[in-house]
XYZ file of N, CA and C in Angstrom:
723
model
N -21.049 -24.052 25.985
C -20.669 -24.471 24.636
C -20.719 -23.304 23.659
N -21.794 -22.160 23.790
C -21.971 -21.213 22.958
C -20.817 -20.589 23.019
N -20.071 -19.993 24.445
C -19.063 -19.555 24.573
C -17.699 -20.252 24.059
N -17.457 -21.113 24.345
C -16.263 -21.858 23.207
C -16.380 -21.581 22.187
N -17.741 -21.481 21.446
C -17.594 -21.689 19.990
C -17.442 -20.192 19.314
N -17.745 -19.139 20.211
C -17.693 -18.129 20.518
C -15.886 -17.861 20.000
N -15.408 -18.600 20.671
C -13.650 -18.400 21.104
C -13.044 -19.049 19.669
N -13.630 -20.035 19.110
C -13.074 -20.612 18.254
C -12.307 -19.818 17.444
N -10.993 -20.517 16.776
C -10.018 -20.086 15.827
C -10.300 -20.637 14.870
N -10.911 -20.369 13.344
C -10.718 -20.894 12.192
C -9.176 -21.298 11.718
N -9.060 -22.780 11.983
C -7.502 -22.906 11.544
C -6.832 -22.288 9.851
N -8.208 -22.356 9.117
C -8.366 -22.168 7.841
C -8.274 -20.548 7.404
N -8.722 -19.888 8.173
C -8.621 -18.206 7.956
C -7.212 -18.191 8.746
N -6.637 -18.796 9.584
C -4.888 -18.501 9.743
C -3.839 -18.762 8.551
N -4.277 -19.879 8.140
C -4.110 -20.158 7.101
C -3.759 -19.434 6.145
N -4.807 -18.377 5.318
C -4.792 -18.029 4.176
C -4.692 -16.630 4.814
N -4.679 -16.390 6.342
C -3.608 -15.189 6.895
C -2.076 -15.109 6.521
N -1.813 -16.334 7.159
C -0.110 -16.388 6.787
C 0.027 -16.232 5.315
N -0.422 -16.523 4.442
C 0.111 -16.982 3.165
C -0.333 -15.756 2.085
N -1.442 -14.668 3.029
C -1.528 -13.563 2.306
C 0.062 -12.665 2.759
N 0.489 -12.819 3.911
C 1.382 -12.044 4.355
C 2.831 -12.563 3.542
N 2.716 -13.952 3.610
C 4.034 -14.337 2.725
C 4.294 -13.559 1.136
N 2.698 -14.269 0.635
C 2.653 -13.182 -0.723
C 3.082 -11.952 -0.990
N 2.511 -11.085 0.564
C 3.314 -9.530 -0.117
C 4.499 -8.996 0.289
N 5.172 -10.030 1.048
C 6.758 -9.862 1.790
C 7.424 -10.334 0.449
N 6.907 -11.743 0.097
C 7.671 -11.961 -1.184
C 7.786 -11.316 -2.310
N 6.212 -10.653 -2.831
C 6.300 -9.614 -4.081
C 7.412 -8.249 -3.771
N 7.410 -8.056 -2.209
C 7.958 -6.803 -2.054
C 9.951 -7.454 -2.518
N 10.464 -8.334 -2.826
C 11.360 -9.528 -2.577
C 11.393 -8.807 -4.406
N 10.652 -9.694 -5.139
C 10.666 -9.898 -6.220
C 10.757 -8.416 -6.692
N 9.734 -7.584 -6.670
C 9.715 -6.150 -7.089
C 11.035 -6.132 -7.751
N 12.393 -6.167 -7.097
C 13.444 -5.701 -7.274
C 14.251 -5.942 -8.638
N 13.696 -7.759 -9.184
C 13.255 -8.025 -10.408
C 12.801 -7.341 -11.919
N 13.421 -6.950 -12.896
C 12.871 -6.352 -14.099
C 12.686 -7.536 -15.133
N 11.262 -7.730 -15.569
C 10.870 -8.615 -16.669
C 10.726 -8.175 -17.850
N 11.111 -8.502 -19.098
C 10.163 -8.057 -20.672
C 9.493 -9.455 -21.067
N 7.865 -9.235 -21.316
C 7.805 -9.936 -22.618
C 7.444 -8.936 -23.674
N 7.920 -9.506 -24.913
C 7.966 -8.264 -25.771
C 7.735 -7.187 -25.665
N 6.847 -6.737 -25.980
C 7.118 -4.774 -25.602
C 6.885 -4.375 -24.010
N 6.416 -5.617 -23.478
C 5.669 -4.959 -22.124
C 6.686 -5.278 -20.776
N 6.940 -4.441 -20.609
C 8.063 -4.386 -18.884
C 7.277 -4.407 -17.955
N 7.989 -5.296 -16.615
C 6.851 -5.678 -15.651
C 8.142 -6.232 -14.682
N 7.473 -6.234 -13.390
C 8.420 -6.462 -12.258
C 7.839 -7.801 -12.061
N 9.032 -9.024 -11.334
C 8.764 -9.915 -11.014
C 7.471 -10.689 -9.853
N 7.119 -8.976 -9.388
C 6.445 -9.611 -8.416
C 5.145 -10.246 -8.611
N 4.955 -9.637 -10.494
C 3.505 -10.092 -10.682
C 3.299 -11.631 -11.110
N 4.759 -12.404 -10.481
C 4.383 -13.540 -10.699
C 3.755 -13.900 -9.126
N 3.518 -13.119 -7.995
C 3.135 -13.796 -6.615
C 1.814 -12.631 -6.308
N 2.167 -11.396 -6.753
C 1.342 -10.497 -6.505
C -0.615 -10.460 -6.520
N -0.717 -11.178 -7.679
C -2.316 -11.323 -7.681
C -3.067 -12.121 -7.144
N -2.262 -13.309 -6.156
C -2.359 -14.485 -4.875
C -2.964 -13.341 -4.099
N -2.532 -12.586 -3.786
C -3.225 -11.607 -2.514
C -4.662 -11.418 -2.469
N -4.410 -10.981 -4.354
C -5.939 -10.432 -4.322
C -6.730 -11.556 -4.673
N -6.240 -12.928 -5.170
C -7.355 -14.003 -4.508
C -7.487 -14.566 -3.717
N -6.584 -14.359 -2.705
C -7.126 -14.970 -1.097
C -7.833 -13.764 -0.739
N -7.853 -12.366 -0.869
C -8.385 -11.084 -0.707
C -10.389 -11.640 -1.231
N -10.706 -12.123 -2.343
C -11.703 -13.157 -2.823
C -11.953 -13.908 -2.190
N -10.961 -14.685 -1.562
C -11.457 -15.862 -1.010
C -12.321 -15.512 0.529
N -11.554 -14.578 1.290
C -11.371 -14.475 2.828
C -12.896 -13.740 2.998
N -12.731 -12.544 1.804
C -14.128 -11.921 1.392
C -15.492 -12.777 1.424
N -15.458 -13.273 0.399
C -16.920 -14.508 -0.261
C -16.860 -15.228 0.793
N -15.917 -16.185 1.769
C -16.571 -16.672 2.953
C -16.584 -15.887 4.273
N -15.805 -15.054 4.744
C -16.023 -14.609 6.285
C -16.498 -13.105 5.972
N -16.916 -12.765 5.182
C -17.026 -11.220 4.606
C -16.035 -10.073 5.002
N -17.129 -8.804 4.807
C -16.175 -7.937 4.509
C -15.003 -7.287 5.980
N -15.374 -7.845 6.881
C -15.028 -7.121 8.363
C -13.817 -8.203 8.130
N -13.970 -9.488 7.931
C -12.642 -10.431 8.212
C -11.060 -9.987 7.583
N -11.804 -9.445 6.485
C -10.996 -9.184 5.243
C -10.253 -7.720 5.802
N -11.390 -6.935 6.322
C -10.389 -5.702 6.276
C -9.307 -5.615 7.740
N -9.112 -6.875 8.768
C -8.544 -7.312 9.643
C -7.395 -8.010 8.828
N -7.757 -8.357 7.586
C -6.243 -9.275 7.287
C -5.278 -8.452 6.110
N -6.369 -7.559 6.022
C -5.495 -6.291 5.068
C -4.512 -5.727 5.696
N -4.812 -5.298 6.737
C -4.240 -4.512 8.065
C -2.900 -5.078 8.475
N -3.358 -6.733 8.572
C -2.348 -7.705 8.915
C -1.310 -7.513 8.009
N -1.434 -7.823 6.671
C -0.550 -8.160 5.630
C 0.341 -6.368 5.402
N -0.385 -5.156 5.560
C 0.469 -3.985 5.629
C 1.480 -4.013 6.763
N 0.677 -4.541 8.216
C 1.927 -4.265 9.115
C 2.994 -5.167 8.987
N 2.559 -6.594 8.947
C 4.070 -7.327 8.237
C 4.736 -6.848 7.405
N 3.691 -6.373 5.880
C 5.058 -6.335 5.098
C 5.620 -4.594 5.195
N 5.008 -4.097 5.879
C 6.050 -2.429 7.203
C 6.738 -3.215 7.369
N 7.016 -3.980 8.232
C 8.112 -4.107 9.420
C 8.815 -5.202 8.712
N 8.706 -6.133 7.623
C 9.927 -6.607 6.913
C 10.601 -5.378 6.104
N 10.105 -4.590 5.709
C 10.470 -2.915 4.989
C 11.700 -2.282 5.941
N 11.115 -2.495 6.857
C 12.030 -1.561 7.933
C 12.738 -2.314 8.361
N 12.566 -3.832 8.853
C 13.825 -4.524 9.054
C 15.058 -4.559 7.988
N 14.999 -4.285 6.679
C 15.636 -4.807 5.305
C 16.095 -3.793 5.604
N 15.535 -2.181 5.706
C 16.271 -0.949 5.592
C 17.156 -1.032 6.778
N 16.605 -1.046 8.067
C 17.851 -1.151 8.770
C 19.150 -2.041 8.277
N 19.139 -3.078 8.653
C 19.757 -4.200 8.120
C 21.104 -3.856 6.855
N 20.018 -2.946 5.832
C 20.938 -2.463 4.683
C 21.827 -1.122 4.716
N 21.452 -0.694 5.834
C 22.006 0.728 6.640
C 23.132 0.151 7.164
N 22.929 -0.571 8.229
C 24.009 -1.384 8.869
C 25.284 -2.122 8.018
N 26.803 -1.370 8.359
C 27.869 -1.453 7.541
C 28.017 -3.261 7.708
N 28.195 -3.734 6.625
C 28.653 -4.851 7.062
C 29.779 -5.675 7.235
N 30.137 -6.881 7.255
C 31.366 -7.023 7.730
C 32.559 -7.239 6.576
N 33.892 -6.889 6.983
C 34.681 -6.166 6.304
C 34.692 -7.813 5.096
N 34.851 -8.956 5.676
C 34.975 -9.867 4.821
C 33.893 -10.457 3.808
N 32.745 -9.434 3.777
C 31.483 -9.669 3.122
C 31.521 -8.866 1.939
N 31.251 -9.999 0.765
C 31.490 -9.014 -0.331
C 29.995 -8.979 -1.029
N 28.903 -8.966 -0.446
C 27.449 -9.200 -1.068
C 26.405 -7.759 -0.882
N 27.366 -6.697 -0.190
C 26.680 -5.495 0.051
C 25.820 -4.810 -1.139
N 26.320 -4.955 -2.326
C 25.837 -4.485 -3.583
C 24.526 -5.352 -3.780
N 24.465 -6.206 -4.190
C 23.735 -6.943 -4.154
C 22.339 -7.197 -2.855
N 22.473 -7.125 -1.536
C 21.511 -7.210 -0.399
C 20.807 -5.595 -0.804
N 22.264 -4.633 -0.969
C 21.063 -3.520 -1.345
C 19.792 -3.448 -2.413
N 20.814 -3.986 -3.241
C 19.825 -3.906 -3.997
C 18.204 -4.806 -3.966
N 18.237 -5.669 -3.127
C 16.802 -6.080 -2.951
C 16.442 -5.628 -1.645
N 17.402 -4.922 -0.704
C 16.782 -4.649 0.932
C 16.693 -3.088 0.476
N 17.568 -2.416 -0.425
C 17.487 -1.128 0.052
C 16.387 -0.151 -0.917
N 14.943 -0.742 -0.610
C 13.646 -0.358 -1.457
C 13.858 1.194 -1.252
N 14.232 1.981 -2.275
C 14.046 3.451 -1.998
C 12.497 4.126 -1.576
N 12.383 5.152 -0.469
C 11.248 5.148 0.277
C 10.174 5.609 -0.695
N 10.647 6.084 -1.900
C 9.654 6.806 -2.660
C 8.732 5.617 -3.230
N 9.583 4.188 -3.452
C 8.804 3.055 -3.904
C 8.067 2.385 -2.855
N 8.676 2.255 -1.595
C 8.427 1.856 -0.681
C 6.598 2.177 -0.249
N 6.970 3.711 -0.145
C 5.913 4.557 0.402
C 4.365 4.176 -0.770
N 4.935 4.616 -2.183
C 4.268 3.908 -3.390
C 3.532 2.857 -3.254
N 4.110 1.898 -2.440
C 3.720 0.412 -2.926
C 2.691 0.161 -1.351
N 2.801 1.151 -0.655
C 1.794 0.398 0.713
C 0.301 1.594 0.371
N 0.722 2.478 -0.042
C -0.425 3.273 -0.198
C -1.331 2.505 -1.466
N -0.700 2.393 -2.521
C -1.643 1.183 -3.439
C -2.103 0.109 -3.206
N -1.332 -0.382 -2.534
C -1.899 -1.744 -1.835
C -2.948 -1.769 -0.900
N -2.824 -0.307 -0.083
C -4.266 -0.596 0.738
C -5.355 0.094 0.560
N -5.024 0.681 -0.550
C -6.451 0.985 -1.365
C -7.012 0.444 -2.195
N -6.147 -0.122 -2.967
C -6.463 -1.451 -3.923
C -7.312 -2.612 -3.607
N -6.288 -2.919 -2.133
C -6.883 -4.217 -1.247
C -8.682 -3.813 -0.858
N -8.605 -3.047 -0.252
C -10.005 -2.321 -0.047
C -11.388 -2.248 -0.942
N -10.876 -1.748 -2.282
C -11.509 -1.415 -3.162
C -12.117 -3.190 -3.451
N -11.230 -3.790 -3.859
C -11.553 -5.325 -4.542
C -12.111 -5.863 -3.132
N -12.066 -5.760 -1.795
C -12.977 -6.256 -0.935
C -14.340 -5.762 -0.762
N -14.259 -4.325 -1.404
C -15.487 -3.767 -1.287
C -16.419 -4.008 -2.160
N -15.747 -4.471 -3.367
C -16.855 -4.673 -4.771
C -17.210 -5.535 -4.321
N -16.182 -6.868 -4.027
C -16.785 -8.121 -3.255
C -18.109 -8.134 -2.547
N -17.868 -7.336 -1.981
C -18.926 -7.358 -0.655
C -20.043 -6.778 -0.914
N -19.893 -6.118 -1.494
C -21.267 -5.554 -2.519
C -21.889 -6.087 -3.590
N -21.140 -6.746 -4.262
C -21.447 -7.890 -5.401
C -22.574 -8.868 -4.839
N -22.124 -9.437 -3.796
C -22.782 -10.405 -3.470
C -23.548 -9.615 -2.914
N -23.620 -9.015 -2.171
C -24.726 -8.652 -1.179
C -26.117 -8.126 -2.567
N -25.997 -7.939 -4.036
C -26.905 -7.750 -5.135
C -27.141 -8.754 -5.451
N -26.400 -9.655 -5.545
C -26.575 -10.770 -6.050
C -27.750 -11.264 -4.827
N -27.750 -11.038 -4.080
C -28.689 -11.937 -3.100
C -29.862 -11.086 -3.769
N -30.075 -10.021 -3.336
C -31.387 -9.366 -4.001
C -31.999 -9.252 -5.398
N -30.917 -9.682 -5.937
C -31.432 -9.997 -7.824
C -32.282 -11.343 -7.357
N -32.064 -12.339 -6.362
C -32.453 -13.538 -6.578
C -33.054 -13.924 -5.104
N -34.125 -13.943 -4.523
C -34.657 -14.159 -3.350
C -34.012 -15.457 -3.168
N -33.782 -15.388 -1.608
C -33.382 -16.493 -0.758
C -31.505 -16.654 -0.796
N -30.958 -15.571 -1.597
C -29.891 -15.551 -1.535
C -29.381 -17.046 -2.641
N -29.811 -17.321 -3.568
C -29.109 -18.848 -3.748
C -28.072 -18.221 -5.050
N -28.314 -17.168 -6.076
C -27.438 -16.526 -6.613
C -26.056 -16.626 -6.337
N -26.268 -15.705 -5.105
C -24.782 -15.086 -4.366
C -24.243 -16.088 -4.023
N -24.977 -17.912 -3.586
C -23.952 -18.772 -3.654
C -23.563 -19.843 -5.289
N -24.020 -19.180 -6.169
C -23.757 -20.004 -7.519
C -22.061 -19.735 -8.349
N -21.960 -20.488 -8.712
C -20.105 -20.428 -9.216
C -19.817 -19.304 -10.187
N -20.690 -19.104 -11.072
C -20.677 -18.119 -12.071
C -21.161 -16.677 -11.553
N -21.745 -16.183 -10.309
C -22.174 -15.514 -9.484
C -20.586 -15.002 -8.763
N -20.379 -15.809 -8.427
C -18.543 -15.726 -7.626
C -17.204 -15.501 -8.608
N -17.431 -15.921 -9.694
C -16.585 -15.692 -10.861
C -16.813 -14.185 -11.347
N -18.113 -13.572 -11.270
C -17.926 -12.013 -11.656
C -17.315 -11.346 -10.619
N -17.940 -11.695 -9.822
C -17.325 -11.005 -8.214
C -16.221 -11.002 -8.099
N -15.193 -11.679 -8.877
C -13.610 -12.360 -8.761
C -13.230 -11.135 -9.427
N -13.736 -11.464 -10.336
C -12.948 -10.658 -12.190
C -13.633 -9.129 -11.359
N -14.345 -9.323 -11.158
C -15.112 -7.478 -11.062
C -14.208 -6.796 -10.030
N -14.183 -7.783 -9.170
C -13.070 -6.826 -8.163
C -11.835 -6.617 -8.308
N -11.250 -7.856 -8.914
C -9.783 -7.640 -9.550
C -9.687 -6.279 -10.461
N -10.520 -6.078 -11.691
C -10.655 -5.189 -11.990
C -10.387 -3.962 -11.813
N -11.489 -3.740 -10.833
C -11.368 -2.783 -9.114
C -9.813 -2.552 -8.579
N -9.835 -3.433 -8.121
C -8.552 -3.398 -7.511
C -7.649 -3.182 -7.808
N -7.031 -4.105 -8.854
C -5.321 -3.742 -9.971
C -5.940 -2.166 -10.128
N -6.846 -1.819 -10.502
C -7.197 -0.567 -11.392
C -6.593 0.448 -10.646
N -7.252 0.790 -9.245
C -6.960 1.435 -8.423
C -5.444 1.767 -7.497
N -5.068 0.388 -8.021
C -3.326 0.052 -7.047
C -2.226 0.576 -8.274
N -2.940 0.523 -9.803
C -2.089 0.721 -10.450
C -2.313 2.374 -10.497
N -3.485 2.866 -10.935
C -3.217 4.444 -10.739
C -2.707 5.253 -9.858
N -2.348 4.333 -8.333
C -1.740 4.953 -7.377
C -0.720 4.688 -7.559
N 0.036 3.668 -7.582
C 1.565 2.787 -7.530
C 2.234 3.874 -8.637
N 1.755 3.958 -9.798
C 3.013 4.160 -11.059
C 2.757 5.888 -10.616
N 1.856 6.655 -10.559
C 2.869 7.768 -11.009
C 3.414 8.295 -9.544
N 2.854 7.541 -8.428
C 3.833 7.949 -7.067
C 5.261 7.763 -7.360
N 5.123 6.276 -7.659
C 6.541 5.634 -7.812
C 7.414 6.326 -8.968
N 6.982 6.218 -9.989
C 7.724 6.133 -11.361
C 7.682 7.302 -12.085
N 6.383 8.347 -11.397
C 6.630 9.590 -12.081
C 7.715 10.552 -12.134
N 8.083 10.965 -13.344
C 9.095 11.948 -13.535
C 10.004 10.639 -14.160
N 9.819 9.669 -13.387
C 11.653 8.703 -14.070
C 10.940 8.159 -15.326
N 10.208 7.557 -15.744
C 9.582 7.288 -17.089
C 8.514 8.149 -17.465
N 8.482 8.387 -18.486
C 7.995 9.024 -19.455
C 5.888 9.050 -19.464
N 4.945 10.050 -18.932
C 3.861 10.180 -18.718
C 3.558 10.013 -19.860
N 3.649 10.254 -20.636
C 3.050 9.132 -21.977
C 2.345 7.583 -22.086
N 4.616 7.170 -21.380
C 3.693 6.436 -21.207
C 3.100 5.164 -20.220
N 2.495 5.678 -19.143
C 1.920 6.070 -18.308
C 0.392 4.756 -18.009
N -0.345 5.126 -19.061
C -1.170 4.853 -19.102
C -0.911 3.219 -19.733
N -0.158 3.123 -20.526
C 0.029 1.698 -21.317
C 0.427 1.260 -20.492
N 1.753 1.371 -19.722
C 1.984 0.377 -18.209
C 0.850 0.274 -17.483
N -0.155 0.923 -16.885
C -0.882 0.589 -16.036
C -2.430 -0.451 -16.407
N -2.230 -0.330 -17.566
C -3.277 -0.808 -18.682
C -2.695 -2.296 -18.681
N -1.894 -2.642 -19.554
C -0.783 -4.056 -19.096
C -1.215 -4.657 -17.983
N -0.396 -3.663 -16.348
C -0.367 -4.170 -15.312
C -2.143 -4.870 -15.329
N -2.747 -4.069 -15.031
C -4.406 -4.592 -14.848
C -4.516 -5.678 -15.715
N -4.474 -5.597 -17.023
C -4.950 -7.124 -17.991
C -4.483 -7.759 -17.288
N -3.231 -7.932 -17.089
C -2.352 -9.433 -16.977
C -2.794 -9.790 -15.636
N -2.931 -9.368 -14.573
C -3.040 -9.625 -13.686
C -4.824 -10.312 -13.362
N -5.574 -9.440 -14.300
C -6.750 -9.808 -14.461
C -6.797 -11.415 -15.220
N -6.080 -11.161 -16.048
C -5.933 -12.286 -16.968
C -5.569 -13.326 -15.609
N -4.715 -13.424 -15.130
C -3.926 -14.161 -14.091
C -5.208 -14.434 -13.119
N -6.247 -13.877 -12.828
C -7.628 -14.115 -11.769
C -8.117 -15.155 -12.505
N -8.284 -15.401 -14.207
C -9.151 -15.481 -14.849
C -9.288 -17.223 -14.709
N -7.283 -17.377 -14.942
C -7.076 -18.539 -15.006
C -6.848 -19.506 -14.082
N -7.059 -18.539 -12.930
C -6.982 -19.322 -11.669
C -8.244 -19.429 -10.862
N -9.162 -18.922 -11.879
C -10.810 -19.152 -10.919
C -10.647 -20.672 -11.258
N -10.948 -21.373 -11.717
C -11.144 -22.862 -11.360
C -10.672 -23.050 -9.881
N -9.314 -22.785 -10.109
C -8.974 -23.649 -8.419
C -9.349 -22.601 -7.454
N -9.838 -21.069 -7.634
C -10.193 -20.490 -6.561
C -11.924 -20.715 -6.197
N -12.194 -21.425 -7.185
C -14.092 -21.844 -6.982
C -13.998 -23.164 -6.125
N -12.985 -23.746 -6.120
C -12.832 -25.162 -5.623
C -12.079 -24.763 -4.346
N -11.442 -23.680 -4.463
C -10.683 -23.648 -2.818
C -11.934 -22.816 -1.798
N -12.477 -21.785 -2.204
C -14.028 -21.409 -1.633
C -15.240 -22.308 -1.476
N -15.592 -23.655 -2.411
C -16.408 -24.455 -1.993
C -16.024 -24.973 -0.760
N -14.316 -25.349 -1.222
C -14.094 -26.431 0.227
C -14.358 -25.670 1.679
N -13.799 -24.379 1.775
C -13.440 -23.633 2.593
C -15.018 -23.695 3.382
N -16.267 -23.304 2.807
C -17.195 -22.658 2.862
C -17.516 -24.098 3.630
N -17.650 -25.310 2.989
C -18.315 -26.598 3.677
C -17.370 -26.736 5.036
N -15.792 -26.724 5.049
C -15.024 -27.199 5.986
C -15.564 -26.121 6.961
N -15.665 -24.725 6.975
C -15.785 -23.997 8.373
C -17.455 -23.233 8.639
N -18.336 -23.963 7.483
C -19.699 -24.105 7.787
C -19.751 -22.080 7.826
N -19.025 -21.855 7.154
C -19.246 -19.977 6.625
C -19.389 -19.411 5.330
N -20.360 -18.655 4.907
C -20.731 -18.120 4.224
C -21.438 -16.505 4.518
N -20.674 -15.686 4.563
C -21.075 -14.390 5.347
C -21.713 -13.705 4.568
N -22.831 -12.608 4.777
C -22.958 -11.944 3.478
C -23.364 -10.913 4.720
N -22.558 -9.488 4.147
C -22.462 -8.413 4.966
C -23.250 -7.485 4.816
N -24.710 -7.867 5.958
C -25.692 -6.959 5.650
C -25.195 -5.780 7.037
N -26.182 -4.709 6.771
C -25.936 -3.596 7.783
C -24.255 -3.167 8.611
N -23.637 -3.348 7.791
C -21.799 -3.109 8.212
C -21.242 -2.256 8.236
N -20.326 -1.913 8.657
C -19.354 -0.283 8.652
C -17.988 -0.788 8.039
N -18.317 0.098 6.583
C -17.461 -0.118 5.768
C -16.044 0.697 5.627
N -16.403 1.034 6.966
C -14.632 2.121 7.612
C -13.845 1.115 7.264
N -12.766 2.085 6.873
C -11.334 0.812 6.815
C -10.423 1.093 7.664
N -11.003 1.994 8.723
C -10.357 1.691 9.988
C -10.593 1.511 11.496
N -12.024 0.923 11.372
C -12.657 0.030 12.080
C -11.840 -1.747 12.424
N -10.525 -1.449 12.887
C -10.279 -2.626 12.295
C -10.425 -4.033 13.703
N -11.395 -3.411 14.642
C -11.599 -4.658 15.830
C -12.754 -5.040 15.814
N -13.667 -4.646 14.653
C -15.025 -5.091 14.348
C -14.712 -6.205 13.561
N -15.008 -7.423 14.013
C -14.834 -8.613 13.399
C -15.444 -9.447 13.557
């Protein structure tokens, strides 16, 4: 019996596997998208984009930090190889009676400089906000003997916001001036990446309710609550799980 349970598949961590991977196939989708609200320009993807980094929260606070950096991994090589399928695909002449070539390019044919941009931020970003995670709590247990802290709602709500923080912070100082330097203006530079982080932070803020309620359930349904003592915080350790 030990051994079965040993084998077991959390149907629930496949789960919020697939749907991290959908998230960044789709933001990579949307990217292609230009938004204004008033002064502030922003790509469409940040309407799907900050889902990552709260299932990135979620996957963290219950299976810790080793689960998480297995589904980071996951969600880069999918959204590689939808990258490279789109580029081929958009390479490939198409047929003479197809008049949508302008258009497929323009959402398949991600120029590599953005391309390249957007996986290097992402998996440092991703990292960073799993790592505060994982460290958050793991203080939180020691501010408060017996660990009951690290499981309180307002305990998990800094850990949310703190890593988001973390995270946008880090994805945005990498993303914009890989991507965008030289084509907009280093000035201003800093106000886009400033934006990007609020809003997106803002966007954690208002969705902790249902992410405190999707981690309670999670935590009772698969009887996990990890807290990652003595771990190797390589991020490319990735069969330690």
């Amino acid at each position: 019996m030990e051994q079965d349970s040993k084998k077991k598949v959390s149907v629930l961590f496949m789960l919020f596997g697939t749907l991290f991977c959908v998230c960044l196939i789709t933001a990579n989708v949307l990217e292609t998208k230009q938004l204004s609200f008033g002064p502030i320009n922003l790509t469409a993807g940040v309407i799907v984009f900050p889902v990552s980094y709260i299932i990135n929260d979620v996957v963290c606070e219950v299976w810790g930090y080793r689960r998480t950096r297995m589904l980071i991994w996951m969600g880069f090589a999918m959204n590689f190889f939808f990258v490279i399928m789109g580029a081929i695909a958009d390479w490939i002449p198409g047929a003479h009676y197809w008049n949508g070539e302008e258009g497929f390019h323009q959402i398949f044919g991600l120029a590599p400089r953005i391309a390249l941009a957007s996986f290097i931020a992402f998996i440092c970003g991703s990292f960073m906000n799993a790592y505060v995670m994982s460290k958050m709590k793991l203080s939180s247990v020691e501010q408060k003997k017996g660990g009951l802290k690290g499981r309180m709602k307002g305990a998990f709500s800094s850990r949310a916001i703190m890593s988001t923080v973390f995270g946008e912070g880090i994805d945005s100082i990498i993303f914009f001036p890989l991507a965008l330097g030289g084509v907009i203006p280093w000035e201003e530079m800093p106000s886009l990446m400033i934006s990007q982080v609020t809003l997106k932070t803002v966007y954690e803020i208002v969705a902790l309710p249902i992410t405190i309620r999707v981690v309670e359930f999670t935590k009772k349904k698969d009887h996990e609550d990890v807290f990652d003592y003595d771990i190797d915080y390589n991020i490319f350790n990735i069969l330690k799980i």
